[in-house]
Coordinates of N, CA and C in Angstrom, one line a residue:
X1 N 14.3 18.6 -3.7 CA 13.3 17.7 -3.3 C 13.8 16.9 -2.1
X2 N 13.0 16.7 -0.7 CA 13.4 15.7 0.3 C 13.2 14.6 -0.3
X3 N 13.7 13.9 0.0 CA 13.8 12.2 -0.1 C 13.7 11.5 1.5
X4 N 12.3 11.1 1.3 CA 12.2 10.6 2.8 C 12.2 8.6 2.8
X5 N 12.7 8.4 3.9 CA 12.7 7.4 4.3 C 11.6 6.5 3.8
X6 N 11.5 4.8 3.2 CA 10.1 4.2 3.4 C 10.6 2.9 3.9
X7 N 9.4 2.1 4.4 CA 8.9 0.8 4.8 C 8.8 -0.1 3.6
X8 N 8.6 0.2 2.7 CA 8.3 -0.6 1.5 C 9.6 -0.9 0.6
X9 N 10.4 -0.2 0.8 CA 11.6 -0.3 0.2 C 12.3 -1.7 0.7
X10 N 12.5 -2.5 -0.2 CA 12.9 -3.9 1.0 C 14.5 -4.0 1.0
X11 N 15.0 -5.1 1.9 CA 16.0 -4.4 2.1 C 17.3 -5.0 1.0
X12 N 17.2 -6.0 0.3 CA 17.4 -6.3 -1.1 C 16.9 -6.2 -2.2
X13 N 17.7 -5.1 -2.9 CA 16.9 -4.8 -4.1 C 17.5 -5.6 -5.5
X14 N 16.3 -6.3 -6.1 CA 16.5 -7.4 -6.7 C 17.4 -6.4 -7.9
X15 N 18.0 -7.7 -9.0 CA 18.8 -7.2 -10.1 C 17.6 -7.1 -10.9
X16 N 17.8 -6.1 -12.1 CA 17.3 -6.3 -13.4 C 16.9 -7.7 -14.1
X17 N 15.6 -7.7 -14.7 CA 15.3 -9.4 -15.3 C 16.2 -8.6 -16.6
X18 N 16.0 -7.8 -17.4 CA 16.3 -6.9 -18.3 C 17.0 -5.7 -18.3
X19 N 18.4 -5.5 -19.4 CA 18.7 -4.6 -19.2 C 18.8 -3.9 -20.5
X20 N 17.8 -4.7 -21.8 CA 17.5 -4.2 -22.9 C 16.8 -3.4 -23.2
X21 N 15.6 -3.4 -22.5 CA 14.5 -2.5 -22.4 C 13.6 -2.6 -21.2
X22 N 12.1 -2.3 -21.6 CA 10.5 -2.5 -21.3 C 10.0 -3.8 -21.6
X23 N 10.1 -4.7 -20.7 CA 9.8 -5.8 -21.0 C 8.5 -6.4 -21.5
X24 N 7.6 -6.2 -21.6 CA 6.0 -6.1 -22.1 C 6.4 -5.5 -23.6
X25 N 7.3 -3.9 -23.5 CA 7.8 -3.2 -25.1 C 8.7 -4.2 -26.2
X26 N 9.5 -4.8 -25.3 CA 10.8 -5.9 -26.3 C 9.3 -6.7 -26.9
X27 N 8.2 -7.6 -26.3 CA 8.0 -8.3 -26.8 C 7.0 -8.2 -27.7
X28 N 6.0 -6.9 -27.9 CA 5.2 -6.5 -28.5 C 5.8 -5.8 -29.4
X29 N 7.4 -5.1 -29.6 CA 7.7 -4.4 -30.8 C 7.5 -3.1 -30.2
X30 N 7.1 -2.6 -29.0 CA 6.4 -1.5 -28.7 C 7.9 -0.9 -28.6
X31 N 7.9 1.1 -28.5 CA 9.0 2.0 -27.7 C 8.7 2.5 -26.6
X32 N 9.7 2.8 -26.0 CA 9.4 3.5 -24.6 C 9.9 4.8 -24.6
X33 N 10.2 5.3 -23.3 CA 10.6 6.9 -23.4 C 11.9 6.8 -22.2
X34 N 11.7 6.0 -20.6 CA 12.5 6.3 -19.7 C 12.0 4.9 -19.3
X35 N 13.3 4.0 -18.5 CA 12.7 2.2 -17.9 C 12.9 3.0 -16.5
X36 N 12.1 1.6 -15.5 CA 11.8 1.9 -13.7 C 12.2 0.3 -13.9
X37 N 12.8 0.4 -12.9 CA 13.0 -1.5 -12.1 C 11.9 -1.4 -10.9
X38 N 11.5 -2.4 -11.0 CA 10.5 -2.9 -9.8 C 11.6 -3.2 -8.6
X39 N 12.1 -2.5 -7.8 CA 12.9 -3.3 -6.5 C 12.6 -4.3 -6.2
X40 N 11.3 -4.9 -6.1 CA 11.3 -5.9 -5.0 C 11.0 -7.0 -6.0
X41 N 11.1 -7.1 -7.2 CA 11.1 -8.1 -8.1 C 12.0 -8.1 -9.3
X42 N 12.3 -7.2 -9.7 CA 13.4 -7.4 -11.0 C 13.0 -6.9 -12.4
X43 N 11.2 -6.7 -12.4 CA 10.8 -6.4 -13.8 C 11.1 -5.1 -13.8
X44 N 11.5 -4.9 -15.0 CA 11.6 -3.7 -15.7 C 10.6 -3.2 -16.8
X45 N 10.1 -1.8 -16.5 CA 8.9 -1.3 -17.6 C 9.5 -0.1 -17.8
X46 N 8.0 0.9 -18.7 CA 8.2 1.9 -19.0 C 8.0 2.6 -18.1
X47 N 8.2 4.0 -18.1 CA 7.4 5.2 -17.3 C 6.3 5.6 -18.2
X48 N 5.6 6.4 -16.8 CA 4.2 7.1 -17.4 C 4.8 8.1 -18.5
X49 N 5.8 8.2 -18.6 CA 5.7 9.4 -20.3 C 5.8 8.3 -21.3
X50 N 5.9 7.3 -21.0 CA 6.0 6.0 -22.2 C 4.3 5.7 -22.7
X51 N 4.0 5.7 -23.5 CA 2.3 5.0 -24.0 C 1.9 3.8 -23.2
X52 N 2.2 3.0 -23.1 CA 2.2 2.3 -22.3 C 2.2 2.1 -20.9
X53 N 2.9 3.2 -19.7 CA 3.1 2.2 -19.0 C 3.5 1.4 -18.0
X54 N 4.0 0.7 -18.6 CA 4.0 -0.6 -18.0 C 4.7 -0.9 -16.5
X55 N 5.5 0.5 -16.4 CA 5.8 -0.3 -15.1 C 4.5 0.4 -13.8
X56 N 3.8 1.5 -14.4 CA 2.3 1.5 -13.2 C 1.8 0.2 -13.2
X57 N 1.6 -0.5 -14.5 CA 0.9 -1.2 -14.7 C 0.9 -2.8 -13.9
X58 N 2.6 -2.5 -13.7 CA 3.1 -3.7 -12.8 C 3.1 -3.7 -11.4
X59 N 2.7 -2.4 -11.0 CA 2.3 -1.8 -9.7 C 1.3 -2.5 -9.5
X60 N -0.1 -1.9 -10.1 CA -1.7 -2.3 -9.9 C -1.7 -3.5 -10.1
X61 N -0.8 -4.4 -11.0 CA -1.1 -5.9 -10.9 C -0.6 -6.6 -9.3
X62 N 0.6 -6.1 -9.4 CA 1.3 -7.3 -8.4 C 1.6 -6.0 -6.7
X63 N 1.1 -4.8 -6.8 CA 1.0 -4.3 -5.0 C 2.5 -4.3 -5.1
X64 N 3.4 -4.4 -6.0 CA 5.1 -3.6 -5.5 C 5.3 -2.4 -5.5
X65 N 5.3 -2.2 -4.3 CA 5.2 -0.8 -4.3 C 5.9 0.5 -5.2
X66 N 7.8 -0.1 -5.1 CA 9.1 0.9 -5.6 C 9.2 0.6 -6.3
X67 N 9.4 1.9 -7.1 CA 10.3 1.2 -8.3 C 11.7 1.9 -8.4
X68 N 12.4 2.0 -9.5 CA 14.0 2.7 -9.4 C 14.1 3.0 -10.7
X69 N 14.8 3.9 -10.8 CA 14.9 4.7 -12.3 C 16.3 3.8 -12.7
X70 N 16.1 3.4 -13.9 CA 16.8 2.6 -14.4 C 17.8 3.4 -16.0
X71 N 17.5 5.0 -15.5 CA 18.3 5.9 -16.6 C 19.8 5.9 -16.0
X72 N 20.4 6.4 -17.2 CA 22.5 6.1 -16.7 C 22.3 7.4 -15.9
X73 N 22.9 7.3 -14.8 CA 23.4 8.7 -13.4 C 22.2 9.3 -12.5
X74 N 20.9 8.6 -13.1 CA 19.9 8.0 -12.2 C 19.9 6.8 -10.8
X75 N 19.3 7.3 -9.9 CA 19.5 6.2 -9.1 C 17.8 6.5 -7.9
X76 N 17.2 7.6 -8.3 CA 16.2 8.0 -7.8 C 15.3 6.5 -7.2
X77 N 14.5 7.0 -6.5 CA 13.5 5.4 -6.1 C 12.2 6.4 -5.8
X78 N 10.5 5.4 -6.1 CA 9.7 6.2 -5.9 C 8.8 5.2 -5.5
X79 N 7.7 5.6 -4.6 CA 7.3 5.0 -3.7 C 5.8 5.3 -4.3
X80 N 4.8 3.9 -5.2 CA 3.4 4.1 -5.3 C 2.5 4.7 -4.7
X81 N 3.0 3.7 -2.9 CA 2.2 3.7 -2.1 C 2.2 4.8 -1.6
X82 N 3.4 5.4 -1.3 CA 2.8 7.2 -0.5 C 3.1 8.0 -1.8
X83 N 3.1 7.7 -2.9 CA 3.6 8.8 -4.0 C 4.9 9.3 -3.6
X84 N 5.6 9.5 -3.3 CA 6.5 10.0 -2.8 C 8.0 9.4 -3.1
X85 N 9.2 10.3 -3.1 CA 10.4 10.1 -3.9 C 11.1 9.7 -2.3
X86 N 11.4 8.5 -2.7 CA 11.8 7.6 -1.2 C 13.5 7.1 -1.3
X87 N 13.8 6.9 -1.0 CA 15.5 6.4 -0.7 C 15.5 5.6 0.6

């Protein structure tokens, strides 16, 4: 897969608020499947194979665009705004 360049990717990517889970999941009791970091803020959610979630969900609320796979030997980045697997 290319990994193309984006604009939205900022140029510090914030730390983890969480590095226990899905944050919306810790506090509802909920599980997840795979966590995303929001780059340009720090929240961490689920992925769309999770019921929930949560981190599209943190997309459509707050317009950040990236997020970052937050699996061990993962380091992928993905871009809302063009759909697209960005670095």
């Amino acid at each position: 897969m290319r990994i193309e360049p984006c604009s939205h990717v900022p140029a510090e990517i914030h730390a983890p608020h969480s590095l226990r889970g899905c944050e919306e999941c810790l506090r509802t009791g909920d599980s997840w499947v795979h966590l995303r970091l929001c780059v340009h803020c720090g929240h961490v959610g689920c992925c769309d194979d999770s019921k929930n979630k949560h981190a599209t969900k943190h997309h459509a609320a707050t317009g950040h665009a990236v997020i970052q796979s937050l699996e061990p030997g993962e380091g992928w980045m993905w871009c809302y705004a063009h759909e697209l697997q960005v670095g």
